[in-house]
PDB file of C-alpha atoms in Angstrom:
ATOM      1  CA  ASP A   1     244.785-106.671 186.993  1.00  0.00           C
ATOM      2  CA  ALA A   2     243.171-103.434 188.127  1.00  0.00           C
ATOM      3  CA  GLY A   3     240.734-101.881 185.721  1.00  0.00           C
ATOM      4  CA  VAL A   4     240.029 -98.202 185.249  1.00  0.00           C
ATOM      5  CA  THR A   5     239.384 -96.411 188.509  1.00  0.00           C
ATOM      6  CA  GLN A   6     237.786 -93.024 189.075  1.00  0.00           C
ATOM      7  CA  SER A   7     237.366 -90.742 192.055  1.00  0.00           C
ATOM      8  CA  PRO A   8     235.274 -89.495 193.635  1.00  0.00           C
ATOM      9  CA  THR A   9     232.171 -91.617 193.043  1.00  0.00           C
ATOM     10  CA  HIS A  10     229.744 -88.794 193.667  1.00  0.00           C
ATOM     11  CA  LEU A  11     230.152 -85.051 193.931  1.00  0.00           C
ATOM     12  CA  ILE A  12     227.784 -82.173 194.626  1.00  0.00           C
ATOM     13  CA  LYS A  13     228.830 -78.653 193.639  1.00  0.00           C
ATOM     14  CA  THR A  14     227.215 -75.242 193.387  1.00  0.00           C
ATOM     15  CA  ARG A  15     226.910 -73.196 190.201  1.00  0.00           C
ATOM     16  CA  GLY A  16     230.051 -71.206 189.504  1.00  0.00           C
ATOM     17  CA  GLN A  17     232.349 -73.521 191.423  1.00  0.00           C
ATOM     18  CA  GLN A  18     235.189 -75.549 189.985  1.00  0.00           C
ATOM     19  CA  VAL A  19     235.589 -79.333 190.122  1.00  0.00           C
ATOM     20  CA  THR A  20     238.400 -81.837 189.516  1.00  0.00           C
ATOM     21  CA  LEU A  21     237.754 -85.471 188.670  1.00  0.00           C
ATOM     22  CA  ARG A  22     240.460 -88.125 188.668  1.00  0.00           C
ATOM     23  CA  CYS A  23     241.123 -91.267 186.662  1.00  0.00           C
ATOM     24  CA  SER A  24     243.689 -94.066 186.770  1.00  0.00           C
ATOM     25  CA  PRO A  25     243.908 -96.110 183.574  1.00  0.00           C
ATOM     26  CA  LYS A  26     243.960 -99.866 183.234  1.00  0.00           C
ATOM     27  CA  SER A  27     247.429-101.305 183.743  1.00  0.00           C
ATOM     28  CA  GLY A  28     249.461-101.111 180.534  1.00  0.00           C
ATOM     29  CA  HIS A  29     247.302 -98.460 178.884  1.00  0.00           C
ATOM     30  CA  ASP A  30     248.761 -95.119 177.799  1.00  0.00           C
ATOM     31  CA  THR A  31     245.764 -93.164 176.498  1.00  0.00           C
ATOM     32  CA  VAL A  32     242.938 -91.657 178.518  1.00  0.00           C
ATOM     33  CA  SER A  33     239.651 -90.307 177.174  1.00  0.00           C
ATOM     34  CA  TRP A  34     236.865 -88.500 179.005  1.00  0.00           C
ATOM     35  CA  TYR A  35     233.169 -88.634 178.242  1.00  0.00           C
ATOM     36  CA  GLN A  36     230.103 -86.873 179.587  1.00  0.00           C
ATOM     37  CA  GLN A  37     226.871 -88.840 179.889  1.00  0.00           C
ATOM     38  CA  ALA A  38     223.787 -86.787 180.608  1.00  0.00           C
ATOM     39  CA  LEU A  39     220.776 -88.585 182.033  1.00  0.00           C
ATOM     40  CA  GLY A  40     219.081 -90.766 179.421  1.00  0.00           C
ATOM     41  CA  GLN A  41     221.671 -90.105 176.729  1.00  0.00           C
ATOM     42  CA  GLY A  42     224.706 -91.772 175.256  1.00  0.00           C
ATOM     43  CA  PRO A  43     228.163 -90.619 176.329  1.00  0.00           C
ATOM     44  CA  GLN A  44     229.648 -87.629 174.523  1.00  0.00           C
ATOM     45  CA  PHE A  45     233.392 -87.390 173.871  1.00  0.00           C
ATOM     46  CA  ILE A  46     235.120 -84.547 175.732  1.00  0.00           C
ATOM     47  CA  PHE A  47     238.818 -85.063 174.959  1.00  0.00           C
ATOM     48  CA  GLN A  48     241.649 -87.593 174.737  1.00  0.00           C
ATOM     49  CA  TYR A  49     245.132 -87.468 176.237  1.00  0.00           C
ATOM     50  CA  TYR A  50     248.294 -89.221 175.136  1.00  0.00           C
ATOM     51  CA  GLU A  51     251.861 -88.486 176.224  1.00  0.00           C
ATOM     52  CA  GLU A  52     250.538 -85.758 178.513  1.00  0.00           C
ATOM     53  CA  GLU A  53     249.021 -83.779 175.659  1.00  0.00           C
ATOM     54  CA  GLU A  54     245.438 -83.281 174.517  1.00  0.00           C
ATOM     55  CA  ARG A  55     245.225 -85.025 171.151  1.00  0.00           C
ATOM     56  CA  GLN A  56     241.551 -84.770 170.256  1.00  0.00           C
ATOM     57  CA  ARG A  57     238.713 -82.672 171.577  1.00  0.00           C
ATOM     58  CA  GLY A  58     234.970 -82.892 171.254  1.00  0.00           C
ATOM     59  CA  ASN A  59     232.494 -80.043 171.131  1.00  0.00           C
ATOM     60  CA  PHE A  60     232.950 -78.808 174.685  1.00  0.00           C
ATOM     61  CA  PRO A  61     233.807 -75.275 175.841  1.00  0.00           C
ATOM     62  CA  ASP A  62     237.153 -74.236 177.256  1.00  0.00           C
ATOM     63  CA  ARG A  63     235.699 -74.495 180.753  1.00  0.00           C
ATOM     64  CA  PHE A  64     236.517 -78.165 180.365  1.00  0.00           C
ATOM     65  CA  SER A  65     240.231 -78.848 180.647  1.00  0.00           C
ATOM     66  CA  GLY A  66     242.373 -81.797 181.493  1.00  0.00           C
ATOM     67  CA  HIS A  67     245.760 -83.095 182.325  1.00  0.00           C
ATOM     68  CA  GLN A  68     247.653 -86.334 181.990  1.00  0.00           C
ATOM     69  CA  PHE A  69     250.501 -87.212 184.305  1.00  0.00           C
ATOM     70  CA  PRO A  70     253.691 -89.200 183.571  1.00  0.00           C
ATOM     71  CA  ASN A  71     252.111 -92.296 185.163  1.00  0.00           C
ATOM     72  CA  TYR A  72     249.256 -91.988 182.596  1.00  0.00           C
ATOM     73  CA  SER A  73     246.636 -91.014 185.155  1.00  0.00           C
ATOM     74  CA  SER A  74     244.447 -88.072 184.266  1.00  0.00           C
ATOM     75  CA  GLU A  75     242.329 -85.264 185.658  1.00  0.00           C
ATOM     76  CA  LEU A  76     239.290 -83.524 184.247  1.00  0.00           C
ATOM     77  CA  ASN A  77     238.693 -79.971 185.428  1.00  0.00           C
ATOM     78  CA  VAL A  78     235.500 -78.023 184.923  1.00  0.00           C
ATOM     79  CA  ASN A  79     235.378 -74.316 185.773  1.00  0.00           C
ATOM     80  CA  ALA A  80     232.399 -72.038 186.321  1.00  0.00           C
ATOM     81  CA  LEU A  81     230.000 -74.931 186.725  1.00  0.00           C
ATOM     82  CA  LEU A  82     226.554 -74.708 185.154  1.00  0.00           C
ATOM     83  CA  LEU A  83     223.458 -76.673 186.041  1.00  0.00           C
ATOM     84  CA  GLY A  84     223.783 -78.356 182.651  1.00  0.00           C
ATOM     85  CA  ASP A  85     227.124 -79.834 183.663  1.00  0.00           C
ATOM     86  CA  SER A  86     225.291 -82.288 185.913  1.00  0.00           C
ATOM     87  CA  ALA A  87     226.073 -85.690 184.437  1.00  0.00           C
ATOM     88  CA  LEU A  88     227.992 -88.925 184.800  1.00  0.00           C
ATOM     89  CA  TYR A  89     231.607 -88.365 183.796  1.00  0.00           C
ATOM     90  CA  LEU A  90     233.295 -91.433 182.418  1.00  0.00           C
ATOM     91  CA  CYS A  91     236.974 -92.059 181.970  1.00  0.00           C
ATOM     92  CA  ALA A  92     238.205 -94.630 179.464  1.00  0.00           C
ATOM     93  CA  SER A  93     241.675 -95.965 178.835  1.00  0.00           C
ATOM     94  CA  SER A  94     243.213 -97.658 175.814  1.00  0.00           C
ATOM     95  CA  LEU A  95     246.445 -98.404 174.028  1.00  0.00           C
ATOM     96  CA  LEU A  96     247.273 -96.010 171.241  1.00  0.00           C
ATOM     97  CA  GLN A  97     249.247 -98.381 169.035  1.00  0.00           C
ATOM     98  CA  GLY A  98     248.209-101.649 167.451  1.00  0.00           C
ATOM     99  CA  GLY A  99     244.439-101.380 167.579  1.00  0.00           C
ATOM    100  CA  PRO A 100     241.659-102.414 167.616  1.00  0.00           C
ATOM    101  CA  TYR A 101     241.303 -99.349 169.767  1.00  0.00           C
ATOM    102  CA  GLU A 102     238.679-100.578 172.185  1.00  0.00           C
ATOM    103  CA  GLN A 103     238.375 -98.402 175.253  1.00  0.00           C
ATOM    104  CA  TYR A 104     237.829 -99.681 178.783  1.00  0.00           C
ATOM    105  CA  PHE A 105     235.632 -97.574 181.012  1.00  0.00           C
ATOM    106  CA  GLY A 106     235.683 -96.771 184.683  1.00  0.00           C
ATOM    107  CA  PRO A 107     232.525 -96.685 186.831  1.00  0.00           C
ATOM    108  CA  GLY A 108     232.207 -92.926 186.462  1.00  0.00           C
ATOM    109  CA  THR A 109     231.829 -89.901 188.700  1.00  0.00           C
ATOM    110  CA  ARG A 110     228.302 -88.603 189.213  1.00  0.00           C
ATOM    111  CA  LEU A 111     228.438 -84.797 189.326  1.00  0.00           C
ATOM    112  CA  THR A 112     225.425 -82.857 190.540  1.00  0.00           C
ATOM    113  CA  VAL A 113     225.434 -79.077 190.183  1.00  0.00           C
ATOM    114  CA  THR A 114     222.887 -77.197 192.304  1.00  0.00           C
TER     115      THR A 114
ATOM    116  CA  ALA B   1     231.307 -87.469 159.423  1.00  0.00           C
ATOM    117  CA  GLN B   2     230.698 -90.729 161.199  1.00  0.00           C
ATOM    118  CA  SER B   3     227.544 -91.470 163.178  1.00  0.00           C
ATOM    119  CA  VAL B   4     225.416 -94.311 164.474  1.00  0.00           C
ATOM    120  CA  THR B   5     221.659 -94.654 164.666  1.00  0.00           C
ATOM    121  CA  GLN B   6     220.062 -97.095 167.041  1.00  0.00           C
ATOM    122  CA  LEU B   7     216.688 -97.805 165.542  1.00  0.00           C
ATOM    123  CA  ASP B   8     214.857 -98.701 168.759  1.00  0.00           C
ATOM    124  CA  SER B   9     214.984 -96.744 171.997  1.00  0.00           C
ATOM    125  CA  HIS B  10     213.265 -99.557 173.917  1.00  0.00           C
ATOM    126  CA  VAL B  11     213.060-103.302 173.279  1.00  0.00           C
ATOM    127  CA  SER B  12     211.087-105.694 175.445  1.00  0.00           C
ATOM    128  CA  VAL B  13     211.431-109.493 175.248  1.00  0.00           C
ATOM    129  CA  SER B  14     210.469-112.493 177.322  1.00  0.00           C
ATOM    130  CA  GLU B  15     213.125-114.553 179.032  1.00  0.00           C
ATOM    131  CA  GLY B  16     214.332-117.326 176.737  1.00  0.00           C
ATOM    132  CA  THR B  17     213.338-115.566 173.499  1.00  0.00           C
ATOM    133  CA  PRO B  18     215.757-114.057 170.961  1.00  0.00           C
ATOM    134  CA  VAL B  19     217.108-110.529 171.251  1.00  0.00           C
ATOM    135  CA  LEU B  20     217.659-108.181 168.299  1.00  0.00           C
ATOM    136  CA  LEU B  21     219.009-104.657 168.825  1.00  0.00           C
ATOM    137  CA  ARG B  22     219.376-102.716 165.600  1.00  0.00           C
ATOM    138  CA  CYS B  23     222.145-100.303 164.649  1.00  0.00           C
ATOM    139  CA  ASN B  24     222.966 -98.488 161.422  1.00  0.00           C
ATOM    140  CA  TYR B  25     226.161 -96.582 160.940  1.00  0.00           C
ATOM    141  CA  SER B  26     227.428 -93.875 158.651  1.00  0.00           C
ATOM    142  CA  SER B  27     231.088 -93.855 157.707  1.00  0.00           C
ATOM    143  CA  SER B  28     233.168 -92.663 154.798  1.00  0.00           C
ATOM    144  CA  TYR B  29     235.549 -95.599 155.180  1.00  0.00           C
ATOM    145  CA  SER B  30     235.716 -98.970 156.888  1.00  0.00           C
ATOM    146  CA  PRO B  31     234.940 -98.267 160.526  1.00  0.00           C
ATOM    147  CA  SER B  32     235.660 -99.905 163.822  1.00  0.00           C
ATOM    148  CA  LEU B  33     232.359-100.756 165.472  1.00  0.00           C
ATOM    149  CA  PHE B  34     231.553-101.775 169.007  1.00  0.00           C
ATOM    150  CA  TRP B  35     228.662-102.680 171.257  1.00  0.00           C
ATOM    151  CA  TYR B  36     228.826-101.645 174.894  1.00  0.00           C
ATOM    152  CA  VAL B  37     226.402-102.496 177.698  1.00  0.00           C
ATOM    153  CA  GLN B  38     225.601-100.372 180.729  1.00  0.00           C
ATOM    154  CA  HIS B  39     223.802-101.848 183.700  1.00  0.00           C
ATOM    155  CA  PRO B  40     222.045 -99.444 186.098  1.00  0.00           C
ATOM    156  CA  ASN B  41     224.476 -97.262 188.026  1.00  0.00           C
ATOM    157  CA  LYS B  42     227.416 -99.037 186.436  1.00  0.00           C
ATOM    158  CA  GLY B  43     230.104 -98.101 183.941  1.00  0.00           C
ATOM    159  CA  LEU B  44     230.248 -99.304 180.360  1.00  0.00           C
ATOM    160  CA  GLN B  45     231.330-102.833 179.498  1.00  0.00           C
ATOM    161  CA  LEU B  46     232.576-103.865 176.072  1.00  0.00           C
ATOM    162  CA  LEU B  47     230.406-106.640 174.598  1.00  0.00           C
ATOM    163  CA  LEU B  48     232.132-107.075 171.262  1.00  0.00           C
ATOM    164  CA  LYS B  49     234.080-105.286 168.541  1.00  0.00           C
ATOM    165  CA  TYR B  50     234.345-105.382 164.749  1.00  0.00           C
ATOM    166  CA  THR B  51     237.657-104.511 163.139  1.00  0.00           C
ATOM    167  CA  SER B  52     237.328-106.061 159.625  1.00  0.00           C
ATOM    168  CA  ALA B  53     238.754-109.466 160.561  1.00  0.00           C
ATOM    169  CA  ALA B  54     235.390-111.249 160.308  1.00  0.00           C
ATOM    170  CA  THR B  55     231.881-110.021 159.573  1.00  0.00           C
ATOM    171  CA  LEU B  56     230.272-112.163 162.283  1.00  0.00           C
ATOM    172  CA  VAL B  57     231.616-111.132 165.654  1.00  0.00           C
ATOM    173  CA  LYS B  58     231.086-113.101 168.840  1.00  0.00           C
ATOM    174  CA  GLY B  59     231.124-111.345 172.163  1.00  0.00           C
ATOM    175  CA  ILE B  60     230.636-112.062 175.808  1.00  0.00           C
ATOM    176  CA  ASN B  61     227.514-113.530 177.430  1.00  0.00           C
ATOM    177  CA  GLY B  62     226.307-115.159 174.214  1.00  0.00           C
ATOM    178  CA  PHE B  63     225.924-111.952 172.201  1.00  0.00           C
ATOM    179  CA  GLU B  64     227.026-111.635 168.600  1.00  0.00           C
ATOM    180  CA  ALA B  65     226.795-109.022 165.864  1.00  0.00           C
ATOM    181  CA  GLU B  66     227.024-109.148 162.085  1.00  0.00           C
ATOM    182  CA  PHE B  67     228.672-106.406 160.055  1.00  0.00           C
ATOM    183  CA  LYS B  68     226.803-105.844 156.773  1.00  0.00           C
ATOM    184  CA  LYS B  69     228.557-103.250 154.659  1.00  0.00           C
ATOM    185  CA  SER B  70     225.869-103.222 151.940  1.00  0.00           C
ATOM    186  CA  GLU B  71     223.246-102.350 154.553  1.00  0.00           C
ATOM    187  CA  THR B  72     225.569-100.249 156.770  1.00  0.00           C
ATOM    188  CA  SER B  73     224.265-102.226 159.711  1.00  0.00           C
ATOM    189  CA  PHE B  74     225.753-103.819 162.802  1.00  0.00           C
ATOM    190  CA  HIS B  75     222.838-105.451 164.611  1.00  0.00           C
ATOM    191  CA  LEU B  76     223.315-107.163 167.976  1.00  0.00           C
ATOM    192  CA  THR B  77     221.652-110.523 168.611  1.00  0.00           C
ATOM    193  CA  LYS B  78     221.384-113.189 171.272  1.00  0.00           C
ATOM    194  CA  PRO B  79     219.520-116.481 170.806  1.00  0.00           C
ATOM    195  CA  SER B  80     217.972-116.600 174.273  1.00  0.00           C
ATOM    196  CA  ALA B  81     217.490-113.650 176.628  1.00  0.00           C
ATOM    197  CA  HIS B  82     218.274-113.899 180.300  1.00  0.00           C
ATOM    198  CA  MET B  83     216.930-111.667 183.056  1.00  0.00           C
ATOM    199  CA  SER B  84     220.451-110.395 183.680  1.00  0.00           C
ATOM    200  CA  ASP B  85     220.577-109.000 180.115  1.00  0.00           C
ATOM    201  CA  ALA B  86     218.257-106.155 181.089  1.00  0.00           C
ATOM    202  CA  ALA B  87     220.373-103.030 180.586  1.00  0.00           C
ATOM    203  CA  GLU B  88     221.152-100.135 178.235  1.00  0.00           C
ATOM    204  CA  TYR B  89     223.011-101.078 175.064  1.00  0.00           C
ATOM    205  CA  PHE B  90     225.088 -98.675 172.989  1.00  0.00           C
ATOM    206  CA  CYS B  91     226.253 -99.089 169.420  1.00  0.00           C
ATOM    207  CA  VAL B  92     229.520 -97.225 168.903  1.00  0.00           C
ATOM    208  CA  VAL B  93     231.625 -96.205 165.906  1.00  0.00           C
ATOM    209  CA  SER B  94     235.232 -95.132 166.121  1.00  0.00           C
ATOM    210  CA  PRO B  95     236.814 -92.860 163.536  1.00  0.00           C
ATOM    211  CA  LEU B  96     240.576 -92.772 163.478  1.00  0.00           C
ATOM    212  CA  SER B  97     242.562 -89.589 163.194  1.00  0.00           C
ATOM    213  CA  GLY B  98     246.290 -90.065 162.989  1.00  0.00           C
ATOM    214  CA  GLY B  99     246.089 -93.013 165.327  1.00  0.00           C
ATOM    215  CA  TYR B 100     243.926 -91.228 167.859  1.00  0.00           C
ATOM    216  CA  ASN B 101     240.386 -92.440 168.218  1.00  0.00           C
ATOM    217  CA  LYS B 102     237.261 -91.179 169.865  1.00  0.00           C
ATOM    218  CA  LEU B 103     234.102 -93.179 170.353  1.00  0.00           C
ATOM    219  CA  ILE B 104     230.842 -91.921 168.897  1.00  0.00           C
ATOM    220  CA  PHE B 105     227.889 -93.403 170.731  1.00  0.00           C
ATOM    221  CA  GLY B 106     224.367 -94.011 169.583  1.00  0.00           C
ATOM    222  CA  ALA B 107     221.501 -92.852 171.755  1.00  0.00           C
ATOM    223  CA  GLY B 108     221.135 -96.281 173.309  1.00  0.00           C
ATOM    224  CA  THR B 109     218.538 -99.055 173.403  1.00  0.00           C
ATOM    225  CA  ARG B 110     217.018-100.029 176.713  1.00  0.00           C
ATOM    226  CA  LEU B 111     216.421-103.785 176.834  1.00  0.00           C
ATOM    227  CA  ALA B 112     213.760-105.073 179.205  1.00  0.00           C
ATOM    228  CA  VAL B 113     213.495-108.818 179.861  1.00  0.00           C
ATOM    229  CA  HIS B 114     210.259-110.174 181.299  1.00  0.00           C
ATOM    230  CA  PRO B 115     209.834-113.534 183.044  1.00  0.00           C
TER     231      PRO B 115
END
């Protein structure tokens, strides 16, 4: 049973550029959430997708956008990159119905903005 | 609003001694609570979860946590530390909104295990 997978593993971008990160959920899961983990901090919730729609959003600017595809995989897009966007981006998948709502995380994408 | 406070940023123990990582939560109703572990350069792994079925929750690798509503605490314990337990531990609360949930993480506790 494949777990959550993310690509790429590492990415280096320049300020002002745009980036797309990808996530495939654990088999059988229908909900994908994205988190940003800055160095030395706990992950911060960015947004959650279910049935191809954004259902919840954290305190992140509109530069952060996402998409969920019919096969439940997801993308995170960040426009106009800032140095402060350098972080580990984590994707998590879960099942919406039935609880107990635990989320399973992928290994993350390390984004460095120079 | 829901939040979690991890009372220690760093904990250091000797191998074979007990581990206690402390977590207090704030919630306006009965929460779902979790502990996750993150080893260096790795993703997050679920250790255990509380969902109101039982106040003492057993997880993987010998860890357990006790939900104490009167103290709003959810401390993580292990009777005997192993070198492989050295990692970052996160206490997490999950508020529900119409069936959708987000995870709210504490700041983390770094556990060091010495021989």
